[in-house]
Amino acid sequence: MLLVAAGSQTTVASPLADTPPIGTAVVGYGYWGPNLVRNVIERPELEMRVMCDTDPVRRHACERRHPGLATVTEFDRVLDDPSIDAVLVATAPRTHHALVRRALLAGKHVLVEKPMARTTAEARDLITAARNAGRVLMPGHTFIYSPAVRLVGELIRDGVVGDVYFVTSSRMNLGKYQNDGVLCDLAPHDLSILFSWLDQCPVRVSASGCSVYRSDVAETAFMTVGFAEGATANIQVSWLAPRKVRQMVVVGSRRMVVYDDTASDEPVRIYDRGMDFGPPPANFGEYQLTYRTGEVVIPRVEPAEPLSLELADFAHAIVTGAQPQSHAELGLEVVGVLEAAETSVARHGAPVALPHLASATRDAVAG
Ligand SMILES: NC(=O)c1ccc[n+]([C@@H]2O[C@H](COP(=O)([O-])OP(=O)(O)OC[C@H]3O[C@@H](n4cnc5c(N)ncnc54)[C@H](O)[C@@H]3O)[C@@H](O)[C@H]2O)c1
């Protein structure tokens, strides 16, 4: 096993030193909202003004953790406050469309947690609203800011992996039950990572789900996504697993790469392994098949909190007008595949064709 110190290149928007901090509100202080509040407080480009949650218990939890931070129950007070330019929405997915739409119409820039909306119709409506209002609409696809994820993307784009044959992804844990189902909760991570890695267009999806507790809410799901250029991705997501698994394996013609998000010190391993098929035999001989079992390389990955990098990119997009790496068309594409996967689950795994959703997505995400 060979250890090399090849740092990953993470594109970090530099702090916008000469610009006053952007007045920011966080909406929703359940499981994820506290991470947003903490990171907004820590980012110099943003200024945490108010936290909004309809649940007084969650408001008090926020007040205890951040004494002096204003909290409100009514969303209208966020919208009516002219000192707030940016709104981060961390409520349940089924509430995203209505809240985000109102915030955009009120002239706020919006970062909305994944998935951006529950349907492609809703996602498209939000993109139109943002365009008309001239405001940034950014889905919170946090994992594409992970230095390890970006490193794997570079390995694929630089040709180290070769042609990508397939990707497998496992995201499992004894997870928090959500009424929107496990596909909606966890698969946006796998899909956004995949789209940031593969310069390929998803064309079909089939999925099946297992529901133990409520028949209409799958706690476990298995999804296969086919891409126009030939790659296949298989994704399994579950809240019913004995231990946390967050592993993706990329198998290519030249290398295989394992990305394990739970291995914080060494999340990426590059394997020089595979099968090499010789040229077709001239007459009735057998094909030559050799196995490659070369070295394993573990590149050094600089640690950085993806959510902090995501918020820096959001602020950069607001100030400069540049497209964020996690941009609205990426959010639309993720929602489109999720919607098709849910249709496939309802049809007992029948494949569902995907319309071409967002052609510019992967180029922009690749940065
Ligand atoms: N980026 C990531 O890695 C990541 C991780 C976890 C969750 N998420 C996303 O964050 C979002 C929230 O997930 P969660 O697990 O924190 O949910 P949650 O149910 O734990 O919290 C949601 C909070 O929103 C509040 N709320 C609901 N409607 C509201 C409204 N109209 N106005 C104000 N507050 C309202 C609720 O009272 C609750 O406190 C989801 O979209 C989820 O997918 C993202």
Coordinates of N, CA and C in Angstrom, one line a residue, residues 82-249:
P82 N -36.4 44.6 6.3 CA -35.5 45.0 5.2 C -34.0 44.8 5.4
S83 N -33.7 44.5 6.7 CA -32.3 44.2 7.0 C -31.9 42.7 6.6
I84 N -32.9 41.9 6.2 CA -32.6 40.5 5.8 C -32.6 40.4 4.3
D85 N -31.4 40.1 3.8 CA -31.3 39.9 2.3 C -31.3 38.4 1.9
A86 N -31.0 37.5 2.8 CA -30.8 36.1 2.5 C -31.6 35.3 3.5
V87 N -32.3 34.3 2.9 CA -33.1 33.4 3.8 C -32.6 31.9 3.5
L88 N -32.3 31.2 4.6 CA -31.9 29.8 4.5 C -33.1 29.0 5.0
V89 N -33.7 28.1 4.2 CA -34.9 27.4 4.5 C -34.5 25.9 4.9
A90 N -34.7 25.6 6.1 CA -34.4 24.2 6.6 C -35.6 23.6 7.3
T91 N -36.7 23.6 6.5 CA -38.0 23.0 7.0 C -38.2 21.7 6.2
A92 N -39.2 21.0 6.5 CA -39.5 19.7 5.8 C -39.7 20.0 4.3
P93 N -39.2 19.0 3.4 CA -39.3 19.3 1.9 C -40.7 19.7 1.4
R94 N -41.7 19.1 2.0 CA -43.1 19.4 1.5 C -43.5 20.9 1.7
T95 N -42.7 21.6 2.6 CA -43.0 23.0 2.8 C -42.1 23.9 1.9
H96 N -41.1 23.4 1.3 CA -40.2 24.2 0.6 C -40.8 25.2 -0.5
H97 N -41.6 24.6 -1.3 CA -42.1 25.4 -2.5 C -42.8 26.7 -2.0
A98 N -43.7 26.5 -1.1 CA -44.5 27.7 -0.6 C -43.6 28.7 0.1
L99 N -42.7 28.3 1.0 CA -41.8 29.2 1.7 C -40.8 29.9 0.8
V100 N -40.2 29.1 -0.1 CA -39.2 29.7 -1.0 C -39.8 30.7 -1.9
R101 N -41.0 30.3 -2.5 CA -41.6 31.2 -3.4 C -41.9 32.6 -2.7
R102 N -42.5 32.5 -1.5 CA -42.8 33.8 -0.8 C -41.5 34.6 -0.6
A103 N -40.5 33.9 -0.2 CA -39.2 34.6 0.1 C -38.7 35.3 -1.2
L104 N -38.7 34.6 -2.3 CA -38.2 35.2 -3.6 C -39.1 36.4 -4.0
L105 N -40.4 36.2 -3.8 CA -41.3 37.3 -4.2 C -41.1 38.6 -3.3
A106 N -40.6 38.3 -2.1 CA -40.3 39.4 -1.1 C -38.9 40.0 -1.4
G107 N -38.2 39.5 -2.4 CA -36.9 40.0 -2.8 C -35.7 39.5 -2.0
K108 N -35.9 38.3 -1.4 CA -34.8 37.7 -0.7 C -34.0 36.7 -1.6
H109 N -32.7 36.6 -1.4 CA -32.0 35.5 -1.9 C -32.2 34.2 -1.1
V110 N -32.3 33.1 -1.7 CA -32.7 31.9 -0.9 C -31.8 30.7 -1.1
L111 N -31.3 30.1 0.0 CA -30.7 28.8 0.0 C -31.7 27.9 0.6
V112 N -32.2 26.9 -0.1 CA -33.2 26.0 0.4 C -32.5 24.6 0.5
E113 N -32.8 24.0 1.6 CA -32.2 22.6 1.8 C -32.7 21.6 0.8
K114 N -31.9 20.6 0.6 CA -32.3 19.6 -0.4 C -33.4 18.8 0.2
P115 N -34.3 18.2 -0.7 CA -34.4 18.5 -2.1 C -35.1 19.9 -2.2
M116 N -34.8 20.6 -3.3 CA -35.3 22.0 -3.5 C -36.8 22.0 -3.4
A117 N -37.5 21.0 -3.9 CA -38.9 20.9 -4.0 C -39.3 19.5 -4.0
R118 N -40.6 19.2 -4.0 CA -41.1 17.8 -4.1 C -41.4 17.4 -5.5
T119 N -41.6 18.3 -6.5 CA -41.9 17.9 -7.8 C -41.1 18.8 -8.8
T120 N -41.0 18.3 -10.0 CA -40.3 19.1 -11.0 C -41.1 20.4 -11.3
A121 N -42.4 20.3 -11.3 CA -43.2 21.5 -11.6 C -43.0 22.5 -10.5
E122 N -42.9 22.1 -9.3 CA -42.5 23.1 -8.2 C -41.2 23.7 -8.4
A123 N -40.2 22.8 -8.7 CA -38.8 23.3 -8.8 C -38.7 24.3 -10.0
R124 N -39.4 24.0 -11.1 CA -39.3 24.9 -12.2 C -40.0 26.2 -11.9
D125 N -41.1 26.2 -11.1 CA -41.7 27.4 -10.7 C -40.8 28.3 -9.9
L126 N -40.0 27.6 -9.0 CA -39.1 28.4 -8.2 C -38.0 29.0 -9.0
I127 N -37.5 28.3 -10.0 CA -36.4 28.8 -10.9 C -37.0 30.0 -11.6
T128 N -38.2 29.9 -12.1 CA -38.8 31.1 -12.8 C -38.9 32.3 -11.9
A129 N -39.4 32.0 -10.6 CA -39.6 33.1 -9.7 C -38.3 33.8 -9.3
A130 N -37.2 33.0 -9.2 CA -35.9 33.5 -8.9 C -35.4 34.4 -10.0
R131 N -35.6 33.9 -11.2 CA -35.1 34.6 -12.4 C -35.9 35.9 -12.5
N132 N -37.2 35.9 -12.4 CA -38.0 37.1 -12.5 C -37.6 38.1 -11.4
A133 N -37.3 37.6 -10.2 CA -36.9 38.5 -9.1 C -35.5 39.0 -9.1
G134 N -34.7 38.3 -10.0 CA -33.3 38.6 -10.0 C -32.6 38.2 -8.7
R135 N -33.0 37.1 -8.1 CA -32.4 36.7 -6.9 C -31.7 35.3 -7.0
V136 N -30.8 35.0 -6.1 CA -30.1 33.7 -6.1 C -31.0 32.7 -5.5
L137 N -31.2 31.6 -6.2 CA -31.9 30.4 -5.6 C -30.9 29.3 -5.7
M138 N -30.6 28.8 -4.5 CA -29.5 27.7 -4.4 C -30.0 26.6 -3.6
P139 N -30.0 25.4 -4.1 CA -30.3 24.2 -3.3 C -29.1 23.8 -2.4
G140 N -29.4 23.3 -1.2 CA -28.3 23.0 -0.3 C -27.8 21.6 -0.5
H141 N -27.1 21.4 -1.6 CA -26.5 20.1 -1.8 C -25.1 20.1 -1.2
T142 N -25.0 19.9 0.1 CA -23.8 20.1 0.9 C -22.7 19.2 0.4
F143 N -23.0 18.0 0.1 CA -21.9 17.0 -0.2 C -21.0 17.4 -1.4
I144 N -21.5 18.2 -2.3 CA -20.7 18.5 -3.5 C -19.6 19.5 -3.1
Y145 N -19.7 20.0 -1.8 CA -18.6 20.9 -1.3 C -17.6 20.1 -0.5
S146 N -17.8 18.8 -0.3 CA -16.9 18.0 0.5 C -15.6 17.8 -0.2
P147 N -14.4 18.1 0.4 CA -13.1 18.0 -0.3 C -12.9 16.6 -0.8
A148 N -13.4 15.5 -0.2 CA -13.2 14.2 -0.7 C -14.1 13.9 -1.9
V149 N -15.3 14.5 -1.9 CA -16.1 14.3 -3.1 C -15.5 15.0 -4.3
R150 N -15.0 16.2 -4.0 CA -14.3 17.0 -5.1 C -13.1 16.3 -5.7
L151 N -12.4 15.7 -4.8 CA -11.2 14.9 -5.2 C -11.5 13.8 -6.1
V152 N -12.6 13.0 -5.8 CA -13.0 11.9 -6.7 C -13.4 12.5 -8.0
G153 N -14.1 13.6 -8.0 CA -14.5 14.3 -9.3 C -13.3 14.6 -10.1
E154 N -12.3 15.1 -9.5 CA -11.0 15.4 -10.3 C -10.4 14.2 -10.8
L155 N -10.4 13.1 -10.0 CA -9.8 11.8 -10.5 C -10.6 11.3 -11.8
I156 N -11.9 11.5 -11.8 CA -12.7 11.1 -12.9 C -12.4 12.0 -14.1
R157 N -12.5 13.3 -13.9 CA -12.3 14.3 -15.0 C -10.9 14.2 -15.6
D158 N -9.9 14.0 -14.7 CA -8.5 13.9 -15.2 C -8.1 12.6 -15.8
G159 N -9.1 11.7 -15.9 CA -8.8 10.4 -16.7 C -8.2 9.3 -15.8
V160 N -7.9 9.6 -14.5 CA -7.3 8.6 -13.7 C -8.1 7.3 -13.6
V161 N -9.4 7.5 -13.5 CA -10.4 6.4 -13.4 C -10.6 5.7 -14.7
G162 N -10.5 6.5 -15.8 CA -10.8 5.9 -17.1 C -12.3 6.1 -17.4
D163 N -12.8 5.2 -18.3 CA -14.3 5.3 -18.5 C -15.0 4.7 -17.3
V164 N -16.0 5.4 -16.8 CA -16.7 5.0 -15.6 C -17.7 3.9 -16.1
Y165 N -17.6 2.7 -15.6 CA -18.5 1.6 -15.9 C -19.8 1.8 -15.0
F166 N -19.6 1.8 -13.7 CA -20.7 2.0 -12.8 C -20.3 2.5 -11.5
V167 N -21.3 3.0 -10.7 CA -21.0 3.5 -9.4 C -22.0 2.8 -8.4
T168 N -21.6 2.4 -7.3 CA -22.5 1.9 -6.3 C -22.5 2.9 -5.1
S169 N -23.6 3.1 -4.5 CA -23.6 4.0 -3.3 C -24.5 3.4 -2.2
S170 N -24.0 3.4 -1.0 CA -24.8 2.9 0.2 C -24.8 4.0 1.2
R171 N -26.0 4.4 1.6 CA -26.1 5.5 2.6 C -27.2 4.9 3.6
M172 N -26.7 4.4 4.7 CA -27.6 3.7 5.6 C -27.2 4.0 7.1
N173 N -28.2 4.0 7.9 CA -28.0 4.2 9.3 C -29.3 3.9 10.0
L174 N -29.3 3.9 11.4 CA -30.6 3.8 12.1 C -31.1 5.3 12.1
G175 N -31.7 5.7 11.0 CA -31.9 7.2 10.8 C -33.2 7.7 11.3
K176 N -33.3 9.1 11.2 CA -34.5 9.8 11.7 C -35.6 9.6 10.7
Y177 N -36.8 9.1 11.2 CA -37.9 8.9 10.4 C -38.5 10.2 9.9
Q178 N -38.8 10.3 8.6 CA -39.4 11.5 8.0 C -40.6 11.1 7.2
N179 N -41.6 11.9 7.2 CA -42.9 11.6 6.5 C -42.7 11.6 5.0
D180 N -41.6 12.3 4.5 CA -41.4 12.4 3.0 C -40.7 11.1 2.5
G181 N -40.3 10.2 3.4 CA -39.7 9.0 2.9 C -38.2 9.0 2.7
V182 N -37.6 7.8 2.7 CA -36.1 7.8 2.7 C -35.5 8.3 1.4
L183 N -36.2 8.0 0.3 CA -35.6 8.5 -1.0 C -35.5 10.0 -1.0
C184 N -36.5 10.7 -0.5 CA -36.5 12.1 -0.5 C -35.5 12.6 0.5
D185 N -35.3 11.9 1.6 CA -34.4 12.3 2.6 C -32.9 12.1 2.3
L186 N -32.6 10.9 1.8 CA -31.1 10.6 1.7 C -30.6 10.6 0.2
A187 N -31.5 10.2 -0.7 CA -31.0 10.0 -2.1 C -30.5 11.3 -2.7
P188 N -31.0 12.5 -2.3 CA -30.5 13.8 -2.9 C -29.0 13.9 -2.8
H189 N -28.4 13.3 -1.7 CA -27.0 13.3 -1.5 C -26.3 12.5 -2.6
D190 N -26.7 11.3 -2.8 CA -26.1 10.4 -3.7 C -26.2 11.0 -5.2
L191 N -27.4 11.5 -5.5 CA -27.6 12.0 -6.8 C -26.8 13.3 -7.1
S192 N -26.8 14.2 -6.1 CA -26.0 15.4 -6.4 C -24.5 15.1 -6.5
I193 N -24.0 14.1 -5.7 CA -22.6 13.7 -5.9 C -22.4 13.1 -7.2
L194 N -23.3 12.2 -7.6 CA -23.1 11.5 -8.9 C -23.1 12.6 -10.1
F195 N -24.0 13.5 -10.0 CA -24.1 14.5 -11.1 C -22.8 15.4 -11.1
S196 N -22.2 15.6 -9.9 CA -21.0 16.4 -9.9 C -19.8 15.6 -10.4
W197 N -19.9 14.2 -10.4 CA -18.8 13.4 -10.9 C -18.9 13.0 -12.4
L198 N -20.1 12.7 -12.8 CA -20.3 12.2 -14.2 C -20.8 13.2 -15.2
D199 N -20.1 13.3 -16.2 CA -20.5 14.2 -17.3 C -21.4 13.5 -18.2
Q200 N -22.5 12.9 -17.6 CA -23.4 12.1 -18.3 C -24.8 12.4 -17.9
C201 N -25.7 12.2 -18.8 CA -27.1 12.6 -18.7 C -28.0 11.4 -18.2
P202 N -28.7 11.5 -17.0 CA -29.5 10.3 -16.6 C -30.7 10.2 -17.5
V203 N -31.0 8.9 -17.9 CA -32.1 8.8 -18.9 C -33.2 7.8 -18.4
R204 N -32.9 7.0 -17.4 CA -33.9 6.1 -16.8 C -33.6 5.8 -15.4
V205 N -34.7 5.5 -14.7 CA -34.5 5.1 -13.3 C -35.5 4.1 -12.9
S206 N -35.1 3.1 -12.1 CA -36.0 2.1 -11.6 C -35.7 2.0 -10.1
A207 N -36.8 1.8 -9.3 CA -36.6 1.8 -7.8 C -37.6 1.0 -7.2
S208 N -37.2 0.4 -6.0 CA -38.2 -0.3 -5.2 C -37.9 0.1 -3.8
G209 N -39.0 0.0 -3.0 CA -38.9 0.4 -1.6 C -39.4 -0.6 -0.6
C210 N -39.0 -0.6 0.6 CA -39.5 -1.4 1.6 C -40.1 -0.6 2.7
S211 N -41.4 -0.8 3.1 CA -42.0 -0.1 4.1 C -42.4 -1.0 5.2
V212 N -41.9 -0.8 6.4 CA -42.2 -1.6 7.5 C -43.2 -1.0 8.4
Y213 N -43.1 0.3 8.6 CA -43.9 1.0 9.6 C -45.2 1.5 9.0
R214 N -45.1 2.3 7.9 CA -46.3 2.8 7.2 C -46.2 2.5 5.7
S215 N -47.3 1.9 5.1 CA -47.2 1.4 3.7 C -46.8 2.5 2.7
D216 N -47.1 3.7 3.0 CA -46.9 4.8 2.0 C -45.6 5.5 2.2
V217 N -44.8 5.1 3.2 CA -43.5 5.7 3.5 C -42.4 4.6 3.5
A218 N -41.5 4.6 2.5 CA -40.5 3.6 2.5 C -39.3 4.0 3.4
E219 N -38.9 3.1 4.3 CA -37.7 3.4 5.1 C -36.4 3.0 4.4
T220 N -36.6 2.1 3.5 CA -35.4 1.6 2.7 C -35.8 1.6 1.2
A221 N -34.8 2.0 0.4 CA -35.1 2.0 -1.1 C -33.8 1.7 -1.8
F222 N -34.1 1.0 -3.0 CA -33.0 0.6 -3.9 C -33.3 1.3 -5.3
M223 N -32.3 2.0 -5.8 CA -32.6 2.7 -7.0 C -31.4 2.5 -8.0
T224 N -31.8 2.3 -9.3 CA -30.8 2.2 -10.3 C -31.0 3.3 -11.4
V225 N -30.0 4.0 -11.6 CA -30.1 5.1 -12.6 C -29.2 4.8 -13.8
G226 N -29.8 4.8 -15.0 CA -29.0 4.6 -16.2 C -28.7 5.9 -16.9
F227 N -27.5 6.0 -17.4 CA -27.0 7.3 -18.0 C -26.9 7.0 -19.5
A228 N -27.1 8.1 -20.3 CA -27.1 8.0 -21.8 C -25.8 7.5 -22.3
E229 N -24.7 7.9 -21.7 CA -23.4 7.5 -22.2 C -23.0 6.1 -21.7
G230 N -23.8 5.4 -21.0 CA -23.5 4.0 -20.7 C -23.3 3.6 -19.2
A231 N -22.9 4.6 -18.4 CA -22.7 4.3 -17.0 C -24.0 3.9 -16.3
T232 N -23.9 3.2 -15.2 CA -25.0 2.8 -14.4 C -24.7 3.2 -12.9
A233 N -25.7 3.7 -12.2 CA -25.4 3.9 -10.7 C -26.5 3.1 -10.0
N234 N -26.0 2.5 -8.9 CA -27.0 1.8 -8.0 C -26.9 2.4 -6.6
I235 N -28.0 2.8 -6.1 CA -28.0 3.6 -4.9 C -28.9 2.8 -3.9
Q236 N -28.4 2.5 -2.7 CA -29.3 2.0 -1.6 C -29.3 3.0 -0.5
V237 N -30.5 3.3 0.0 CA -30.6 4.2 1.1 C -31.5 3.6 2.1
S238 N -31.2 3.8 3.4 CA -32.1 3.2 4.5 C -31.9 3.9 5.8
W239 N -33.0 3.9 6.5 CA -33.0 4.3 7.9 C -33.0 3.1 8.9
L240 N -33.0 2.0 8.3 CA -33.1 0.7 9.1 C -31.8 -0.1 8.9
A241 N -30.7 0.3 9.5 CA -29.5 -0.4 9.4 C -28.8 -0.3 10.7
P242 N -28.0 -1.4 11.0 CA -27.4 -1.4 12.3 C -26.2 -0.4 12.6
R243 N -25.6 0.0 11.5 CA -24.5 1.0 11.7 C -24.5 1.9 10.5
K244 N -23.8 3.0 10.7 CA -23.7 4.1 9.6 C -22.8 3.6 8.5
V245 N -23.4 3.7 7.3 CA -22.6 3.3 6.1 C -22.8 4.5 5.1
R246 N -21.7 5.1 4.7 CA -21.8 6.1 3.6 C -20.6 5.9 2.7
Q247 N -20.8 5.0 1.8 CA -19.8 4.5 0.9 C -20.2 4.5 -0.6
M248 N -19.3 5.1 -1.4 CA -19.5 5.1 -2.8 C -18.3 4.4 -3.5
V249 N -18.6 3.6 -4.5 CA -17.5 2.9 -5.2 C -17.6 3.2 -6.7

